[in-house]
Coordinates of C-alpha atoms in Angstrom, one line a residue:
M1 CA -12.0 -4.8 -5.0
L2 CA -9.8 -5.1 -1.9
L3 CA -11.0 -3.2 1.1
G4 CA -8.8 -0.8 3.1
N5 CA -8.6 -3.1 6.1
E6 CA -7.1 -5.8 3.9
R7 CA -4.0 -3.7 3.3
K8 CA -0.8 -5.2 4.8
W9 CA 1.3 -3.3 7.2
T10 CA 4.3 -3.9 5.1
D11 CA 2.8 -1.7 2.4
Y12 CA 3.8 1.3 4.4
F13 CA 7.5 0.4 4.1
T14 CA 7.4 -0.1 0.3
F15 CA 7.3 1.9 -2.9
S16 CA 3.5 2.1 -2.9
T17 CA 1.6 4.2 -5.4
D18 CA -1.6 4.3 -3.3
H19 CA -2.1 8.0 -2.3
K20 CA -3.4 7.0 1.1
V21 CA -0.3 4.9 1.9
I22 CA 1.9 7.7 0.7
G23 CA 0.0 10.2 2.8
I24 CA 0.5 8.2 5.9
Q25 CA 4.2 7.6 5.0
Y26 CA 4.6 11.4 4.8
L27 CA 2.8 12.0 8.1
V28 CA 4.8 9.4 10.1
T29 CA 8.0 10.6 8.6
A30 CA 7.1 14.2 9.4
F31 CA 6.3 13.3 13.0
F32 CA 9.7 11.5 13.3
F33 CA 11.4 14.7 12.3
Y34 CA 9.2 16.7 14.6
L35 CA 10.5 14.7 17.5
V36 CA 14.1 15.2 16.2
G37 CA 13.6 19.0 15.8
G38 CA 11.9 19.2 19.2
S39 CA 14.7 17.4 20.9
L40 CA 17.2 19.8 19.4
A41 CA 15.1 22.7 20.7
T42 CA 14.9 21.2 24.2
V43 CA 18.7 21.0 24.3
M44 CA 18.9 24.6 23.2
R45 CA 16.4 25.8 25.7
T46 CA 18.3 23.9 28.4
E47 CA 21.4 25.7 27.4
L48 CA 19.6 29.1 27.5
A49 CA 18.3 28.5 31.0
T50 CA 21.6 30.1 32.2
P51 CA 23.6 33.0 30.7
A52 CA 26.8 30.9 30.5
P53 CA 27.5 28.1 28.0
D54 CA 27.3 25.2 30.5
I55 CA 25.6 22.5 28.5
V56 CA 27.0 22.8 25.0
T57 CA 29.7 25.0 23.5
P58 CA 28.8 28.0 21.4
D59 CA 29.8 26.2 18.2
V60 CA 27.6 23.2 19.1
Y61 CA 24.8 25.6 19.9
N62 CA 25.1 27.2 16.5
G63 CA 24.9 23.7 14.9
L64 CA 21.8 22.8 17.0
L65 CA 20.2 26.1 16.0
T66 CA 20.8 25.5 12.3
L67 CA 19.5 22.0 12.3
H68 CA 16.5 22.7 14.5
G69 CA 15.3 25.5 12.2
T70 CA 15.9 23.5 9.0
V71 CA 14.4 20.2 10.4
M72 CA 11.2 21.9 11.7
L73 CA 10.6 23.9 8.5
F74 CA 11.6 21.6 5.7
L75 CA 11.2 18.1 7.3
W76 CA 8.3 18.6 9.6
I77 CA 5.9 21.3 8.3
V78 CA 6.3 20.7 4.6
P79 CA 6.0 16.9 4.7
A80 CA 3.1 17.1 7.1
G81 CA 1.1 19.3 4.8
A82 CA 2.0 17.2 1.8
G83 CA 0.9 14.1 3.8
L84 CA -2.5 15.5 4.5
A85 CA -3.0 16.7 0.9
N86 CA -1.9 13.3 -0.4
Y87 CA -4.4 11.4 1.7
L88 CA -7.3 13.8 1.4
I89 CA -7.4 15.4 -2.0
P90 CA -8.4 12.4 -4.2
L91 CA -11.0 11.4 -1.6
M92 CA -12.4 15.0 -1.4
I93 CA -12.8 15.3 -5.2
G94 CA -14.0 11.8 -5.8
A95 CA -10.9 10.5 -7.6
R96 CA -9.4 7.1 -7.3
D97 CA -5.8 8.3 -6.9
M98 CA -3.5 11.2 -7.6
A99 CA -2.9 12.2 -11.3
F100 CA 0.7 10.9 -11.3
P101 CA 0.9 8.0 -8.7
R102 CA 4.5 7.0 -9.5
L103 CA 5.7 10.7 -9.3
N104 CA 3.9 10.9 -6.0
A105 CA 5.8 8.0 -4.6
I106 CA 9.1 9.4 -5.9
A107 CA 8.4 12.7 -4.2
F108 CA 7.9 11.0 -0.8
W109 CA 11.0 8.8 -1.1
L110 CA 13.1 11.9 -1.6
I111 CA 12.2 13.1 1.9
P112 CA 14.0 10.4 4.1
P113 CA 17.4 10.8 2.4
S114 CA 17.0 14.5 2.6
G115 CA 16.4 14.3 6.3
L116 CA 19.1 11.7 6.9
L117 CA 21.6 13.8 5.0
L118 CA 20.9 16.8 7.2
I119 CA 21.1 14.9 10.5
S120 CA 24.3 13.2 9.5
S121 CA 26.0 16.6 9.2
F122 CA 25.8 17.0 12.9
F123 CA 28.2 14.0 13.4
F124 CA 30.8 15.4 10.9
E125 CA 30.9 19.2 10.8
P126 CA 27.4 20.7 11.5
P127 CA 26.4 23.8 9.5
Q128 CA 26.6 26.8 11.8
A129 CA 25.1 29.7 9.7
G130 CA 21.5 29.3 10.8
W131 CA 18.6 28.1 8.7
T132 CA 19.0 31.1 6.5
S133 CA 22.6 30.4 5.8
Y134 CA 23.6 33.9 4.9
P135 CA 27.0 34.4 3.2
P136 CA 29.7 35.3 4.1
L137 CA 29.1 33.5 7.4
S138 CA 28.0 30.3 5.5
L139 CA 31.2 30.5 3.5
T140 CA 33.5 30.6 6.5
T141 CA 32.0 28.2 9.0
G142 CA 31.4 24.4 8.8
M143 CA 32.2 24.0 5.1
L144 CA 31.4 20.2 5.0
G145 CA 28.2 20.7 7.0
E146 CA 27.1 23.6 4.8
G147 CA 27.6 21.5 1.7
I148 CA 25.4 18.7 3.2
W149 CA 22.8 21.3 4.2
I150 CA 22.6 22.6 0.6
M151 CA 22.3 19.1 -0.8
S152 CA 19.6 18.2 1.7
L153 CA 17.5 21.2 0.8
L154 CA 17.9 20.6 -2.9
V155 CA 16.6 17.1 -2.6
G156 CA 13.7 18.2 -0.4
G157 CA 12.9 21.1 -2.7
T158 CA 12.7 18.7 -5.7
A159 CA 10.2 16.6 -3.7
S160 CA 8.2 19.7 -3.0
I161 CA 8.1 20.7 -6.7
L162 CA 7.0 17.2 -7.8
G163 CA 4.2 17.3 -5.2
G164 CA 3.1 20.7 -6.3
I165 CA 2.7 19.6 -9.9
N166 CA 0.7 16.5 -8.8
F167 CA -1.7 18.4 -6.5
L168 CA -2.4 21.1 -9.1
V169 CA -3.2 18.6 -11.9
T170 CA -5.2 16.3 -9.7
I171 CA -7.5 19.1 -8.3
L172 CA -8.0 20.8 -11.7
K173 CA -8.4 17.7 -13.9
M174 CA -9.7 14.8 -11.7
R175 CA -12.8 16.1 -9.9
V176 CA -16.0 14.1 -10.3
P177 CA -18.2 15.7 -13.1
S178 CA -20.7 17.0 -10.6
M179 CA -18.1 19.0 -8.7
T180 CA -17.4 22.5 -9.9
L181 CA -14.6 24.7 -8.5
T182 CA -17.0 26.4 -6.1
D183 CA -18.3 23.0 -4.9
M184 CA -14.8 21.9 -3.8
P185 CA -13.9 21.7 -0.1
L186 CA -11.8 24.7 1.0
F187 CA -8.9 22.4 1.7
C188 CA -8.6 21.9 -2.1
W189 CA -8.6 25.7 -2.7
A190 CA -5.8 26.0 -0.1
M191 CA -3.8 23.4 -1.9
I192 CA -4.2 25.1 -5.3
A193 CA -2.7 28.3 -3.7
T194 CA 0.1 26.3 -2.0
S195 CA 1.0 24.5 -5.2
L196 CA 1.2 27.7 -7.2
L197 CA 3.6 29.2 -4.6
I198 CA 5.7 26.0 -4.6
L199 CA 6.1 26.0 -8.4
I200 CA 6.9 29.7 -8.6
S201 CA 9.2 30.2 -5.6
T202 CA 11.1 26.9 -5.0
P203 CA 13.2 27.1 -8.2
V204 CA 14.5 30.5 -7.0
L205 CA 15.7 29.0 -3.8
A206 CA 17.3 26.1 -5.7
G207 CA 19.2 28.6 -7.8
A208 CA 20.5 30.5 -4.8
L209 CA 21.7 27.2 -3.2
I210 CA 23.5 26.1 -6.3
L211 CA 25.3 29.4 -6.6
L212 CA 26.1 29.3 -2.9
S213 CA 27.6 25.8 -3.4
F214 CA 29.7 27.1 -6.3
D215 CA 31.1 29.9 -4.0
L216 CA 31.7 27.3 -1.3
F217 CA 33.5 24.6 -3.3
A218 CA 34.4 26.1 -6.7
G219 CA 35.9 29.4 -5.6
T220 CA 33.4 31.6 -7.5
A221 CA 32.2 34.9 -6.0
F222 CA 28.5 35.2 -6.7
F223 CA 27.8 36.1 -3.0
N224 CA 31.4 36.3 -1.6
P225 CA 32.2 39.9 -1.0
T226 CA 36.0 39.2 -0.9
G227 CA 35.8 38.4 -4.6
G228 CA 33.4 41.2 -5.5
G229 CA 30.2 39.2 -4.9
N230 CA 27.1 40.6 -3.3
P231 CA 25.7 38.7 -0.3
V232 CA 22.5 40.8 -0.4
V233 CA 21.6 39.2 -3.7
Y234 CA 21.5 35.9 -1.9
Q235 CA 19.2 37.4 0.7
H236 CA 16.8 38.5 -2.1
M237 CA 16.8 35.1 -3.7
F238 CA 16.5 33.3 -0.4
W239 CA 13.6 35.3 0.9
F240 CA 11.8 35.3 -2.5
Y241 CA 11.2 31.7 -1.6
S242 CA 11.3 31.7 2.2
H243 CA 8.6 34.3 2.8
P244 CA 6.2 32.6 0.4
A245 CA 7.3 29.4 2.2
V246 CA 5.5 30.7 5.3
Y247 CA 2.3 30.4 3.3
I248 CA 3.4 27.1 1.8
F249 CA 3.6 25.9 5.4
V250 CA 0.3 27.3 6.7
L251 CA -2.1 27.4 3.7
P252 CA -2.8 23.6 3.8
L253 CA -3.6 24.0 7.5
F254 CA -5.8 27.0 6.7
G255 CA -7.7 24.7 4.5
A256 CA -7.9 22.0 7.1
I257 CA -9.2 24.3 9.8
S258 CA -12.1 25.4 7.5
E259 CA -13.1 21.7 7.3
V260 CA -12.8 21.1 11.0
V261 CA -14.5 24.3 12.3
S262 CA -17.6 23.8 10.1
V263 CA -18.1 20.1 11.0
H264 CA -17.6 20.5 14.8
A265 CA -19.7 23.7 15.0
R266 CA -22.5 22.1 12.8
K267 CA -22.7 25.3 10.8
P268 CA -22.1 26.2 7.1
I269 CA -18.7 27.9 6.7
F270 CA -19.1 31.6 6.8
G271 CA -18.0 33.3 3.6
Y272 CA -17.1 30.3 1.5
R273 CA -16.1 32.3 -1.6
A274 CA -14.2 34.9 0.4
I275 CA -12.2 32.2 2.2
A276 CA -11.5 30.4 -1.1
Y277 CA -10.5 33.4 -3.1
S278 CA -8.4 34.8 -0.2
S279 CA -6.1 31.8 -0.5
I280 CA -5.4 32.8 -4.1
V281 CA -4.8 36.4 -3.1
I282 CA -2.4 35.3 -0.3
S283 CA -0.6 33.2 -2.9
F284 CA -0.1 36.3 -5.1
L285 CA 0.7 38.8 -2.4
G286 CA 3.1 36.3 -0.8
L287 CA 5.4 36.7 -3.8
I288 CA 5.8 40.5 -3.3
V289 CA 6.6 40.9 0.4
W290 CA 9.9 39.2 0.8
A291 CA 12.2 42.2 1.4
H292 CA 10.5 43.1 4.7
H293 CA 13.1 40.6 6.1
M294 CA 15.8 43.0 4.7
F295 CA 14.9 46.4 6.1
T296 CA 18.4 46.5 7.8
S297 CA 20.3 45.3 4.7
G298 CA 20.7 48.7 3.0
T299 CA 17.3 48.6 1.3
P300 CA 16.5 52.0 -0.3
P301 CA 13.8 54.0 1.6
W302 CA 11.3 53.9 -1.3
L303 CA 11.6 50.2 -1.5
R304 CA 11.1 49.8 2.2
M305 CA 7.8 51.7 1.9
F306 CA 6.6 49.4 -0.9
F307 CA 7.4 46.2 1.1
M308 CA 6.0 47.7 4.3
I309 CA 2.7 48.4 2.5
T310 CA 2.4 45.0 0.8
T311 CA 3.2 43.2 4.1
M312 CA 0.4 45.1 5.8
V313 CA -2.0 44.4 2.9
I314 CA -1.4 40.6 3.0
A315 CA -2.9 40.8 6.5
V316 CA -6.3 41.5 4.8
P317 CA -7.0 38.2 3.1
T318 CA -5.5 36.4 6.2
G319 CA -7.9 38.4 8.4
I320 CA -10.8 37.4 6.1
K321 CA -10.1 33.8 6.9
V322 CA -9.9 34.4 10.6
F323 CA -13.1 36.4 10.5
G324 CA -14.8 33.5 8.6
W325 CA -13.7 30.9 11.1
V326 CA -14.8 33.0 14.1
A327 CA -18.2 33.8 12.4
T328 CA -18.7 30.1 11.8
L329 CA -18.1 29.4 15.4
W330 CA -20.5 32.2 16.5
R331 CA -23.7 30.6 17.8
G332 CA -22.8 27.2 16.4
K333 CA -23.5 24.0 18.2
I334 CA -19.9 23.5 19.1
A335 CA -18.6 20.1 20.0
F336 CA -15.5 20.5 22.1
T337 CA -13.7 17.6 20.6
S338 CA -9.9 17.4 20.6
A339 CA -9.9 18.5 16.9
M340 CA -12.0 21.5 17.7
L341 CA -9.9 22.5 20.7
F342 CA -6.8 22.4 18.6
A343 CA -8.6 24.4 15.9
M344 CA -9.5 27.1 18.4
G345 CA -6.0 27.1 19.8
F346 CA -4.8 27.5 16.2
I347 CA -6.9 30.6 15.7
A348 CA -5.9 32.2 18.9
L349 CA -2.2 31.6 18.5
F350 CA -2.1 32.6 14.8
L351 CA -4.0 35.8 15.6
I352 CA -1.3 36.7 18.2
G353 CA 1.4 36.0 15.6
G354 CA -0.4 37.9 12.9
I355 CA -0.7 41.0 15.1
S356 CA 3.0 41.0 15.9
G357 CA 3.6 40.5 12.2
V358 CA 1.8 43.7 11.3
M359 CA 4.0 45.4 14.0
L360 CA 7.1 44.0 12.3
A361 CA 5.8 45.2 8.9
A362 CA 6.4 48.8 10.1
V363 CA 9.9 49.8 9.2
P364 CA 10.8 51.7 12.3
F365 CA 9.6 49.0 14.7
D366 CA 11.2 46.2 12.6
I367 CA 14.6 48.0 12.7
H368 CA 14.3 48.4 16.5
V369 CA 13.7 44.7 17.2
H370 CA 15.6 43.2 14.2
D371 CA 17.4 40.0 15.2
T372 CA 16.0 40.0 18.7
Y373 CA 13.8 37.5 20.5
F374 CA 10.7 39.5 19.5
V375 CA 11.1 38.1 16.0
V376 CA 11.6 34.6 17.4
A377 CA 8.3 34.9 19.4
H378 CA 6.5 36.2 16.3
F379 CA 7.4 33.5 13.9
H380 CA 6.9 30.7 16.5
Y381 CA 3.4 32.0 17.1
V382 CA 2.8 32.0 13.4
L383 CA 4.5 28.7 12.5
F384 CA 4.4 26.7 15.7
G385 CA 0.9 27.9 16.4
A386 CA -0.3 27.1 12.9
S387 CA 1.8 24.1 12.0
V388 CA 1.8 22.1 15.3
F389 CA -1.8 22.9 16.3
G390 CA -3.0 22.6 12.7
V391 CA -1.4 19.2 12.1
F392 CA -2.6 17.8 15.5
M393 CA -6.1 19.2 14.7
A394 CA -6.1 17.4 11.4
V395 CA -4.9 14.1 12.9
Y396 CA -7.6 14.1 15.5
H397 CA -10.2 14.9 12.9
W398 CA -9.2 12.5 10.2
F399 CA -7.6 9.7 12.3
P400 CA -10.9 7.7 12.2
K401 CA -10.9 7.9 8.4
M402 CA -7.2 6.9 8.1
T403 CA -7.2 4.0 10.5
G404 CA -10.8 3.0 11.1
H405 CA -10.5 3.6 14.8
M406 CA -11.4 6.4 17.1
M407 CA -8.8 8.2 19.2
N408 CA -9.4 8.7 23.0
E409 CA -10.9 12.1 23.5
F410 CA -9.8 12.5 27.2
W411 CA -6.1 12.1 26.4
G412 CA -6.6 14.3 23.4
K413 CA -7.7 17.1 25.6
V414 CA -4.9 16.5 28.0
H415 CA -2.5 16.8 25.0
F416 CA -4.2 20.0 24.0
A417 CA -4.0 21.6 27.5
L418 CA -0.3 20.7 27.9
T419 CA 0.6 21.9 24.4
F420 CA -1.3 25.2 24.7
V421 CA 0.2 26.0 28.2
G422 CA 3.7 25.0 27.1
M423 CA 3.5 27.0 23.9
N424 CA 2.5 30.2 25.6
L425 CA 4.9 29.8 28.5
T426 CA 7.8 29.3 26.1
F427 CA 7.2 32.0 23.5
M428 CA 5.2 34.8 25.2
P429 CA 8.1 35.9 27.4
M430 CA 10.3 36.2 24.2
H431 CA 8.3 39.3 23.2
E432 CA 9.5 41.0 26.3
L433 CA 13.1 39.6 25.9
G434 CA 13.2 41.1 22.4
L435 CA 11.9 44.5 23.5
M436 CA 14.6 44.5 26.2
G437 CA 17.2 43.9 23.6
M438 CA 18.2 40.2 23.8
N439 CA 19.7 39.1 20.5
R440 CA 18.6 35.8 18.9
R441 CA 20.9 33.0 17.7
I442 CA 23.4 33.3 20.6
A443 CA 24.2 30.9 23.5
L444 CA 25.5 33.6 25.9
Y445 CA 23.4 36.5 27.1
D446 CA 23.3 39.3 29.8
P447 CA 22.3 37.9 33.2
Q448 CA 19.4 40.4 33.4
F449 CA 17.5 38.2 30.9
T450 CA 17.8 35.0 33.1
D451 CA 14.4 34.9 34.7
L452 CA 12.4 35.1 31.5
N453 CA 14.7 32.5 29.9
V454 CA 14.1 30.1 32.8
L455 CA 10.3 30.6 32.3
A456 CA 10.7 29.8 28.5
T457 CA 12.8 26.8 29.3
I458 CA 10.1 25.4 31.7
G459 CA 7.5 26.0 29.0
S460 CA 9.7 24.0 26.5
Y461 CA 9.8 21.1 28.9
I462 CA 6.0 21.1 29.2
M463 CA 5.7 21.0 25.4
A464 CA 8.1 18.1 25.3
V465 CA 6.0 16.2 27.8
S466 CA 2.8 17.1 25.9
T467 CA 3.9 14.9 23.0
I468 CA 3.9 11.7 25.2
P469 CA 0.1 11.4 25.6
F470 CA -0.4 12.0 21.9
L471 CA 2.1 9.3 20.8
I472 CA 0.6 6.8 23.2
N473 CA -2.9 7.7 22.3
A474 CA -2.2 7.4 18.5
A475 CA -0.4 4.1 18.8
W476 CA -2.9 2.5 21.2
S477 CA -6.0 3.8 19.2
W478 CA -4.6 2.6 15.9
R479 CA -4.4 -0.9 17.3
Y480 CA -7.1 -1.1 19.9
G481 CA -9.3 2.0 19.6
P482 CA -13.1 1.6 19.1
K483 CA -14.1 0.9 15.6
A484 CA -15.0 4.0 13.6
P485 CA -18.0 4.1 11.3
A486 CA -17.6 5.6 7.8
N487 CA -18.7 9.0 9.1
P488 CA -18.3 9.5 12.8
W489 CA -18.5 13.3 12.7
R490 CA -21.6 13.4 10.3
A491 CA -19.6 15.4 7.8
L492 CA -20.7 16.1 4.2
T493 CA -17.5 16.1 2.2
L494 CA -16.8 13.1 0.0
E495 CA -14.0 11.5 2.0
W496 CA -16.6 10.6 4.6
Q497 CA -18.9 8.9 2.1
T498 CA -16.6 5.9 1.8
L499 CA -15.3 3.2 4.2
S500 CA -13.0 3.9 7.1
P501 CA -10.3 3.3 6.1
P502 CA -11.2 3.7 2.4
A503 CA -11.0 0.9 -0.2
I504 CA -7.8 0.6 -2.2
E505 CA -9.3 2.7 -5.0
N506 CA -11.4 4.9 -2.6
F507 CA -15.0 4.4 -4.0
E508 CA -16.9 1.3 -5.2
E509 CA -18.5 3.6 -7.8
L510 CA -18.1 7.2 -8.9
P511 CA -19.6 9.4 -6.1
V512 CA -22.2 12.0 -6.8
L513 CA -22.5 15.2 -4.8
K514 CA -25.8 15.3 -2.8
T515 CA -25.1 18.4 -0.8
G516 CA -22.6 21.2 -0.6
P517 CA -19.5 20.5 1.5
Y518 CA -20.7 22.7 4.4
D519 CA -24.5 22.6 4.2
Y520 CA -25.0 21.8 7.9
G521 CA -28.3 22.8 9.5
L522 CA -30.1 23.4 6.2
G523 CA -32.8 20.8 6.8
Y524 CA -31.2 17.7 5.3
I525 CA -28.2 15.5 6.0
A526 CA -26.3 12.9 4.0
E527 CA -28.1 9.5 4.0
E528 CA -25.0 7.7 5.1
D529 CA -24.7 9.6 8.3
P530 CA -24.7 7.3 11.3
P531 CA -27.0 7.9 14.3
E532 CA -24.1 8.3 16.7
L533 CA -21.2 10.5 17.6
Y534 CA -18.2 9.7 19.8
E535 CA -17.2 11.0 23.1
H536 CA -14.0 9.7 24.8
G537 CA -13.9 7.1 22.1
V538 CA -17.3 5.7 23.0
P539 CA -20.5 6.1 20.9
V540 CA -23.2 8.3 22.4
P541 CA -26.6 9.3 20.9
A542 CA -26.5 12.2 18.5
T543 CA -28.5 15.3 19.3

């Protein structure tokens, strides 16, 4: 059997069916689009540093806004979560590959054309209706760009559906015989919930986009009010996907943080079953909360009450997870590695976003701050706090497994500090801007909002700079970093019981569970665990 370190670098640019190659292809592609989306955001924040349109015109700003939101959601968060799942799930359950390797490769190779399509629209006629693309605005501005936007999302959505089928079948049918559902790592539970959401909700978005394209190019009137269509129906179809999409974005990272917190606190995860089952509950409740985005769209009062209650209720299973993570940290032997710092930042930022989300669930408050910067602050604390901090946490944790090398911990901590400060400096002032009445999605604003916008712009520059030490650290460590043993964190899940990087087919022989995935501190430890840990990329004696 060929070993992982015998894999050629050219494999990562080919149609490979190896789930580990595909996982890294997903992650590298996602990080490319993260840089693209972040660059668009930096231009927008530069424009917003002053009340007047002195950097870009309002039309160009609308195009930047639309592409930024679409890139960050559909070309950064979704592929990043899929990349982690592709790499980790077969290893975590003791399988040699995904259930459908060729389908897996096809799903990835739909992502680059989807992204290139979207970016190309900026050079022709960028879509200007925002990432939600509500009609009738989307039917009257940037017709060519809107068509490209629709095609890009349909291609990316197809990739997402193919991935969801593959993850679900792999987890349910390919576990080693000794692994029951309640022996699985929590990351696998999170991916079951994510895949269910993808398969139920994504086709509804596809239907909405196809109907919108008919209105755009064929002259139909499904959503066009001038022809008797109903644009609110589009909103229902769009949000039936796009609110569950929030959990499609964050549930994989909820699973990843459960792995990281337990390992780096050296404690069994608190409330394994509660955290596992809460993922399934979130998946169900996520399908019945969509209309809280539409409290100002003429929603009947009785329906507002229903969606207000369900939106508040979904905070319960999410709170169970946060409580389980904090209880795991409590009195643990915490190692403040880069991965753990990003995990703790994840918890703090997501908690802030969750609290503001409960506020927005209340109909009177939501109507008061609807379409203001308070909403922008809320979803960036939820999505940026979860997606960016969650993905960086996962990369620092599993980088040794993926590459066979350790990342430099000092620069990892510099990266965390800059990202955490920049994140809060950018988005915390937006709560106040929203309460003061500053509307979102506009390039011009009242001069009274200038000071807080300058503060947010400075924060965005810090976030932009924060990416530099990470990119240098990852590139340098992949090539020259200290060699990683099979299990540098002394973890108990199966992916750490094989080589770093793993062999082509993962395991020399079928693995057998020797412990539970989180049985730390219970008087035994896996035989393969090495006698050293790593600090600043250098081995030190374990305590």
